[in-house]
Amino acid sequence: MKRYIFLTANIHPIGGMQNYVAGKAVYLEKNGWKVTVFFWGDNKGTCAMTSMNKYLSGGMTELGMPPGEWPRRIREQVLNRMVRLIGAMDPADEIIVESQDDVLALWGELLAARLQAKHMCFICNETFRGPKKHYDQYLDFFNFKHKRRELTCIHKESMGKLFAGYKGVEDKEAYYFEAANEGPVQNVDNEKIDAIEKADWNICCIGRSDKTCVDPIMDGIAGFALSYPQKKIQLLIVGNVDDRMEWLHQKLDKASNLVLTCLGDLVPIPRTLFSKIDVVIGSSGCAECSVVEGVPTIVSDAENSLANGILGYTVFSAIFKNSQTVQLTYELALKQVLIDKIQDSLPFQWEANKPASYYYDQHMQFTAESEQSRQYDTDVCRQAHVDMGKLIKYYVRKYLPHMMSYYDSAKKKKGGKKEV
């Protein structure tokens, strides 16, 4: 039997990683793989992407912290639980473990060693330093994976950023992959979209509300609206923002000509949405799917959250700026698109992605060409220590979730930010 095991982010919400895992899981199953998904988070409720509901049993709160920050007993309990959920295995089984961020890569290495499986790190993060990031603590481990060609990142510049200050990365070793998903935009009917009225300008934001770029984006939109009080402006938000409504109104209500319309999670995104908007603000996959639909798209930089420019016209990456990028505020970027219309006098240069299966085939080929000997860096706990404060917070979140939800909600209402 062929088994493919994902270690990924919380699968309840919708975002780039969730879309990617959902699409790749379908591809793998069609090609004879038995798929298991483990994720950090609880296994209650339902997923925004209904195809992911069958994987909810794989939710494990402990996966949100490096394995070395847990007592050995709990670490073993987590690994044993994973093995039980995977089910009976045969020594002849082909097993691949795919992990998608720094902490999950550490757990993935321990699990792969337990199963004698292949472990590939398909890193979906866009930034590698800062709060809640652990890459710089485990660069020896990631170097081990890189040398074995078992490490690949989401952008051609990402590998150099991951190893910044540790080693240089030659272009030929800057492995990167396309975190593709099949058909995020489709021809489907949706009453919410049908009900959208056309303002003078309809601005659309697509993506998770906990990204660090949301704060400057909202400030930029409010500032732009205040600069043109004679215009009726509608802000359409795609994504669940229920727990940030009070904060959003504090940001936006200063502009009386700005109307907020929240569309919630849209799976898939109806193609008709793009016929009703004048500009999109987003990054990564959200920006890429928008520009393909013919709407001017302002790209948010993954590192500093400033606007990089108009995708396909003044900037040609949906994630990072480059040496030629002239960054600007979102207020100025909106002026460029809606007032100056600079895109009308520039050539459009953007190549639409191939079908997702094309990229998944490439993933499997990259895996096949990596080092095939079964060697593991199982000493991934060497630089960590058990932090009782973190343990208490995790257990409160796990066993008293309502208490933590009040805490999280209060943080968001105050404009508290979470890392990408």
Coordinates of C-alpha atoms in Angstrom, one line a residue:
M1 CA 0.0 0.0 0.0
K2 CA 1.1 3.6 -0.7
R3 CA 0.6 5.9 2.3
Y4 CA 0.9 9.7 2.3
I5 CA 0.8 11.6 5.6
F6 CA 0.4 15.4 5.8
L7 CA 1.5 17.4 8.9
T8 CA -0.2 20.7 8.3
A9 CA -1.8 23.8 9.9
N10 CA -5.3 23.9 11.3
I11 CA -7.7 22.6 8.7
H12 CA -10.8 24.3 10.1
P13 CA -10.4 27.7 8.4
I14 CA -9.7 28.4 4.7
G15 CA -6.3 29.6 3.5
G16 CA -3.4 28.8 1.2
M17 CA -2.2 25.8 3.1
Q18 CA -5.7 24.3 3.5
N19 CA -6.5 24.8 -0.2
Y20 CA -3.2 23.2 -1.2
V21 CA -3.6 20.1 1.1
A22 CA -7.2 19.6 0.0
G23 CA -6.2 19.7 -3.7
K24 CA -3.2 17.5 -3.3
A25 CA -5.1 15.0 -1.1
V26 CA -7.6 14.4 -3.9
Y27 CA -4.8 14.0 -6.5
L28 CA -3.0 11.5 -4.2
E29 CA -6.2 9.4 -3.7
K30 CA -6.8 9.3 -7.4
N31 CA -3.3 8.0 -7.8
G32 CA -3.7 5.1 -5.3
W33 CA -2.4 6.7 -2.1
K34 CA -4.1 6.3 1.2
V35 CA -4.0 9.8 2.8
T36 CA -3.8 10.7 6.4
V37 CA -3.8 14.4 7.7
F38 CA -2.5 15.5 11.1
F39 CA -2.8 19.1 12.0
W40 CA -2.3 21.4 14.9
G41 CA -5.7 22.2 16.5
D42 CA -8.6 20.4 17.9
N43 CA -10.8 17.8 16.1
K44 CA -14.1 19.4 16.8
G45 CA -16.5 21.3 14.6
T46 CA -16.4 21.3 10.8
C47 CA -14.0 22.6 8.1
A48 CA -14.7 25.6 5.8
M49 CA -13.6 23.2 3.0
T50 CA -16.0 20.3 3.4
S51 CA -13.7 17.9 1.7
M52 CA -11.4 18.2 4.7
N53 CA -14.0 17.1 7.3
K54 CA -13.0 13.4 6.9
Y55 CA -9.5 14.3 8.3
L56 CA -10.7 16.0 11.5
S57 CA -9.7 13.0 13.7
G58 CA -6.1 14.0 13.0
G59 CA -6.3 17.2 15.1
M60 CA -3.6 17.4 17.8
T61 CA -3.1 20.6 19.9
E62 CA 0.4 19.4 20.8
L63 CA 1.6 19.9 17.2
G64 CA 1.6 23.6 17.7
M65 CA 4.8 23.5 19.8
P66 CA 8.2 22.0 19.0
P67 CA 8.4 18.4 20.3
G68 CA 11.3 19.3 22.5
E69 CA 9.1 21.7 24.5
W70 CA 6.9 18.8 25.6
P71 CA 7.9 16.3 28.3
R72 CA 9.1 13.1 26.8
R73 CA 6.0 11.2 28.0
I74 CA 3.6 13.6 26.1
R75 CA 5.8 13.5 23.0
E76 CA 5.6 9.7 23.0
Q77 CA 1.8 9.8 23.5
V78 CA 1.5 12.1 20.5
L79 CA 3.6 9.8 18.2
N80 CA 1.8 6.7 19.4
R81 CA -1.6 8.4 18.7
M82 CA -0.4 9.2 15.2
V83 CA 0.6 5.6 14.6
R84 CA -2.7 4.3 15.8
L85 CA -4.6 6.7 13.5
I86 CA -2.6 5.7 10.5
G87 CA -3.6 2.1 11.1
A88 CA -2.1 -1.3 10.4
M89 CA 1.0 -1.1 8.2
D90 CA 3.0 -3.6 6.2
P91 CA 6.8 -3.5 6.1
A92 CA 6.5 -3.3 2.3
D93 CA 4.3 -0.1 2.4
E94 CA 5.7 2.9 0.7
I95 CA 5.2 5.8 3.2
I96 CA 5.8 9.5 2.6
V97 CA 5.5 12.1 5.3
E98 CA 5.0 15.7 4.2
S99 CA 5.4 18.5 6.7
Q100 CA 4.7 22.2 6.0
D101 CA 6.3 24.5 8.6
D102 CA 9.1 24.7 11.1
V103 CA 7.4 23.0 14.1
L104 CA 5.6 20.4 11.9
A105 CA 8.9 19.5 10.3
L106 CA 10.4 18.5 13.6
W107 CA 7.4 16.3 14.4
G108 CA 7.5 15.0 10.9
E109 CA 11.1 13.8 11.3
L110 CA 10.2 12.0 14.5
L111 CA 7.2 10.3 12.9
A112 CA 9.1 9.4 9.8
A113 CA 11.9 7.8 11.9
R114 CA 9.2 5.8 13.8
L115 CA 7.7 4.6 10.6
Q116 CA 10.9 4.3 8.6
A117 CA 9.2 6.6 6.1
K118 CA 10.4 9.2 3.6
H119 CA 10.1 12.7 5.1
M120 CA 9.8 15.7 2.8
C121 CA 9.6 19.3 4.1
F122 CA 7.3 21.3 1.7
I123 CA 7.6 24.6 3.6
C124 CA 4.5 26.8 3.0
N125 CA 5.6 29.7 5.3
E126 CA 6.5 33.0 3.7
T127 CA 8.5 34.4 6.6
F128 CA 11.1 32.6 8.7
R129 CA 12.0 34.9 11.6
G130 CA 10.1 36.7 14.3
P131 CA 7.5 35.8 17.0
K132 CA 6.3 32.1 16.9
K133 CA 9.0 31.2 14.3
H134 CA 11.5 28.6 15.2
Y135 CA 13.6 28.2 12.0
D136 CA 16.7 29.9 13.4
Q137 CA 16.7 27.5 16.4
Y138 CA 16.9 24.5 14.1
L139 CA 19.0 25.5 11.2
D140 CA 21.3 22.5 11.6
F141 CA 18.3 20.3 11.1
F142 CA 17.0 22.2 8.1
N143 CA 20.5 22.1 6.6
F144 CA 20.5 18.3 7.0
K145 CA 17.2 18.1 5.1
H146 CA 18.4 20.6 2.5
K147 CA 21.5 18.5 1.8
R148 CA 19.3 15.5 1.2
R149 CA 17.0 17.4 -1.1
E150 CA 14.2 16.8 1.3
L151 CA 13.5 20.5 1.8
T152 CA 11.7 22.8 -0.6
C153 CA 10.1 26.2 -0.2
I154 CA 7.1 28.1 -1.6
H155 CA 9.2 30.7 -3.6
K156 CA 12.6 30.7 -5.3
E157 CA 13.8 33.4 -2.8
S158 CA 12.6 31.5 0.3
M159 CA 15.4 29.1 0.8
G160 CA 17.9 31.9 1.0
K161 CA 15.7 33.7 3.6
L162 CA 15.3 30.5 5.6
F163 CA 19.1 30.1 5.9
A164 CA 20.0 33.8 6.2
G165 CA 23.0 34.2 8.5
Y166 CA 23.7 30.5 8.4
K167 CA 24.8 29.7 4.9
G168 CA 24.5 31.0 1.4
V169 CA 22.2 29.1 -1.1
E170 CA 23.2 28.8 -4.7
D171 CA 20.4 29.2 -7.3
K172 CA 20.5 25.6 -8.3
E173 CA 19.9 24.5 -4.7
A174 CA 17.1 27.1 -4.0
Y175 CA 14.5 24.4 -4.4
Y176 CA 10.9 25.7 -4.5
F177 CA 7.5 24.3 -5.4
E178 CA 4.1 25.5 -6.4
A179 CA 1.5 25.1 -3.6
A180 CA -1.2 24.6 -6.2
N181 CA -4.9 24.0 -5.7
E182 CA -7.4 22.9 -8.2
G183 CA -10.0 25.5 -9.2
P184 CA -10.3 28.0 -6.4
V185 CA -12.5 30.1 -8.7
Q186 CA -15.4 28.3 -10.4
N187 CA -18.6 29.0 -12.3
V188 CA -21.0 28.5 -9.5
D189 CA -24.1 30.5 -8.4
N190 CA -24.1 32.3 -5.1
E191 CA -26.8 34.5 -3.7
K192 CA -24.4 36.7 -1.7
I193 CA -22.5 37.6 -4.9
D194 CA -25.8 38.2 -6.8
A195 CA -26.8 40.7 -4.1
I196 CA -23.7 42.8 -4.4
E197 CA -24.5 46.3 -5.5
K198 CA -22.1 48.4 -7.6
A199 CA -20.7 51.4 -5.8
D200 CA -18.4 54.0 -7.5
W201 CA -15.6 51.7 -6.5
N202 CA -15.8 48.2 -5.2
I203 CA -12.6 47.1 -3.4
C204 CA -12.2 43.5 -2.5
C205 CA -9.8 41.9 0.0
I206 CA -9.3 38.1 -0.1
G207 CA -7.5 36.1 2.6
R208 CA -7.2 35.3 6.3
S209 CA -8.1 38.1 8.7
D210 CA -5.2 37.2 11.1
K211 CA -2.4 38.1 8.6
T212 CA -0.2 41.0 9.7
C213 CA -1.0 42.9 6.5
V214 CA -4.6 43.3 7.4
D215 CA -4.0 46.3 9.7
P216 CA -2.2 48.5 7.1
I217 CA -4.6 47.4 4.4
M218 CA -7.6 48.6 6.4
D219 CA -5.8 51.9 7.3
G220 CA -5.0 52.4 3.6
I221 CA -8.6 51.7 2.4
A222 CA -10.0 54.1 5.1
G223 CA -7.5 56.8 4.2
F224 CA -8.3 56.4 0.5
A225 CA -12.1 56.7 1.2
L226 CA -11.5 59.9 3.3
S227 CA -9.6 61.4 0.4
Y228 CA -12.6 61.0 -2.0
P229 CA -15.6 61.8 0.2
Q230 CA -17.8 62.4 -2.9
K231 CA -17.4 58.8 -4.0
K232 CA -19.4 55.8 -2.7
I233 CA -17.0 53.0 -1.9
Q234 CA -17.7 49.4 -0.9
L235 CA -15.2 47.1 0.7
L236 CA -15.9 43.4 0.1
I237 CA -14.1 41.0 2.3
V238 CA -13.8 37.3 1.4
G239 CA -13.0 35.2 4.5
N240 CA -14.4 34.7 7.9
V241 CA -14.0 38.0 10.0
D242 CA -16.7 37.4 12.6
D243 CA -14.3 37.7 15.5
R244 CA -12.8 41.0 14.1
M245 CA -16.0 42.9 13.3
E246 CA -15.7 45.4 16.1
W247 CA -12.0 46.1 15.2
L248 CA -12.9 46.5 11.5
H249 CA -15.6 49.0 12.3
Q250 CA -13.2 51.0 14.5
K251 CA -10.8 51.2 11.5
L252 CA -13.3 51.9 8.8
D253 CA -16.2 53.8 10.2
K254 CA -14.2 57.0 10.2
A255 CA -15.0 57.2 6.5
S256 CA -18.8 57.7 6.1
N257 CA -18.7 57.0 2.4
L258 CA -17.2 53.5 2.9
V259 CA -19.6 50.5 3.2
L260 CA -18.3 47.2 4.6
T261 CA -19.8 44.0 3.1
C262 CA -18.5 40.7 4.6
L263 CA -19.0 37.7 2.3
G264 CA -17.5 35.0 4.6
D265 CA -15.7 32.0 3.4
L266 CA -16.4 31.2 -0.3
V267 CA -15.5 27.7 -1.4
P268 CA -15.1 27.9 -4.3
I269 CA -15.0 31.6 -5.1
P270 CA -17.7 32.3 -7.7
R271 CA -16.3 33.7 -10.9
T272 CA -19.1 36.3 -11.0
L273 CA -17.5 38.1 -8.0
F274 CA -14.8 39.4 -10.2
S275 CA -17.2 41.1 -12.5
K276 CA -18.4 43.2 -9.6
I277 CA -15.1 44.5 -8.3
D278 CA -12.7 47.2 -9.4
V279 CA -9.6 46.2 -7.6
V280 CA -8.4 43.3 -5.3
I281 CA -5.9 43.5 -2.5
G282 CA -4.2 40.2 -1.5
S283 CA -1.1 38.1 -1.6
S284 CA 0.2 34.7 -2.7
G285 CA -2.6 32.4 -4.1
C286 CA -5.4 34.9 -3.5
A287 CA -3.6 37.5 -5.6
E288 CA -2.7 34.9 -8.3
C289 CA -6.3 33.7 -8.8
S290 CA -7.6 37.3 -8.9
V291 CA -5.2 38.6 -11.6
V292 CA -6.1 35.6 -13.8
E293 CA -9.7 36.8 -13.6
G294 CA -8.7 40.1 -15.1
V295 CA -9.0 42.4 -12.1
P296 CA -6.2 44.8 -11.1
T297 CA -4.6 43.2 -8.1
I298 CA -2.5 45.0 -5.5
V299 CA 0.1 42.7 -3.9
S300 CA 0.8 42.7 -0.2
D301 CA 4.5 41.9 0.6
A302 CA 4.9 38.8 2.8
E303 CA 7.8 40.3 4.8
N304 CA 6.9 43.9 5.7
S305 CA 3.1 44.0 4.7
L306 CA 3.5 47.1 2.4
A307 CA 2.0 47.2 -1.1
N308 CA 4.5 45.9 -3.7
G309 CA 2.5 47.2 -6.7
I310 CA 0.0 45.9 -9.3
L311 CA 0.5 42.2 -10.1
G312 CA 1.3 41.7 -13.8
Y313 CA 1.9 45.4 -14.4
T314 CA 4.4 46.8 -11.9
V315 CA 5.3 43.7 -9.9
F316 CA 5.6 40.1 -11.0
S317 CA 5.7 38.1 -7.8
A318 CA 2.6 37.5 -5.6
I319 CA 4.7 37.1 -2.5
F320 CA 8.0 39.0 -2.2
K321 CA 9.3 42.3 -3.5
N322 CA 12.5 42.4 -5.5
S323 CA 15.4 44.9 -6.0
Q324 CA 13.3 46.9 -8.6
T325 CA 10.2 47.1 -6.4
V326 CA 9.1 50.5 -5.3
Q327 CA 6.9 49.8 -2.3
L328 CA 4.1 52.2 -1.3
T329 CA 1.1 52.5 1.1
Y330 CA -2.2 50.9 0.2
E331 CA -3.8 54.3 -0.1
L332 CA -1.3 55.3 -2.8
A333 CA -1.6 51.9 -4.5
L334 CA -5.4 52.4 -4.7
K335 CA -4.9 55.8 -6.1
Q336 CA -2.7 54.4 -8.8
V337 CA -5.3 51.8 -9.8
L338 CA -8.6 53.7 -9.4
I339 CA -7.6 57.3 -10.1
D340 CA -4.5 57.3 -12.2
K341 CA -5.3 53.9 -13.9
I342 CA -1.6 53.4 -14.6
Q343 CA -2.3 49.7 -15.5
D344 CA -4.1 50.9 -18.7
S345 CA -0.9 52.2 -20.2
L346 CA 1.3 49.3 -19.2
P347 CA 1.7 45.8 -20.8
F348 CA 0.2 42.9 -18.8
Q349 CA 2.8 40.2 -18.1
W350 CA 1.5 37.3 -16.2
E351 CA 1.3 33.6 -17.1
A352 CA -1.6 31.6 -15.7
N353 CA -0.7 28.5 -13.8
K354 CA -1.0 25.1 -15.3
P355 CA -3.5 22.5 -13.9
A356 CA -2.7 21.6 -10.3
S357 CA -2.0 18.0 -11.2
Y358 CA 1.0 19.2 -13.3
Y359 CA 2.6 20.7 -10.1
Y360 CA 1.7 17.7 -8.0
D361 CA 3.5 15.5 -10.5
Q362 CA 6.5 17.8 -10.1
H363 CA 6.3 17.3 -6.3
M364 CA 6.4 13.6 -6.6
Q365 CA 9.3 13.8 -9.1
F366 CA 11.2 16.0 -6.6
T367 CA 10.6 13.5 -3.9
A368 CA 11.8 10.6 -6.1
E369 CA 15.0 12.5 -7.0
S370 CA 15.9 13.3 -3.3
E371 CA 18.2 11.2 -1.2
Q372 CA 16.6 7.8 -0.8
S373 CA 18.6 6.3 2.1
R374 CA 16.6 6.3 5.4
Q375 CA 18.5 8.6 7.6
Y376 CA 16.9 10.9 10.2
D377 CA 18.0 13.7 12.5
T378 CA 16.1 12.5 15.5
D379 CA 17.9 14.8 17.9
V380 CA 15.5 17.6 17.0
C381 CA 14.8 18.2 20.7
R382 CA 18.3 19.1 21.6
Q383 CA 17.9 22.9 21.6
A384 CA 14.5 23.1 23.3
H385 CA 13.4 23.0 26.9
V386 CA 10.1 22.4 28.6
D387 CA 8.4 25.7 29.3
M388 CA 5.7 25.2 31.9
G389 CA 4.0 28.5 31.1
K390 CA 3.5 27.4 27.5
L391 CA 2.3 24.0 28.7
I392 CA -0.3 25.5 30.9
K393 CA -1.6 27.8 28.2
Y394 CA -1.9 24.9 25.8
Y395 CA -3.8 22.7 28.2
V396 CA -6.1 25.6 29.0
R397 CA -6.7 26.0 25.3
K398 CA -7.4 22.3 24.9
Y399 CA -9.6 21.6 27.9
L400 CA -11.1 25.1 28.5
P401 CA -11.5 26.4 25.0
H402 CA -14.2 28.9 25.8
M403 CA -11.9 30.7 28.2
M404 CA -9.2 31.0 25.6
S405 CA -11.8 32.1 22.9
Y406 CA -12.7 35.0 25.1
Y407 CA -9.0 35.9 25.5
D408 CA -8.3 35.6 21.7
S409 CA -11.4 37.6 20.9
A410 CA -10.3 40.4 23.3
K411 CA -6.9 40.5 21.6
K412 CA -8.4 40.8 18.1
K413 CA -10.8 43.5 19.1
K414 CA -7.8 45.5 20.3
G415 CA -6.2 45.0 16.9
G416 CA -3.8 42.3 18.2
K417 CA -1.9 40.8 15.3
K418 CA -0.9 37.2 14.6
E419 CA 2.0 36.1 12.5
V420 CA 1.7 34.9 9.0

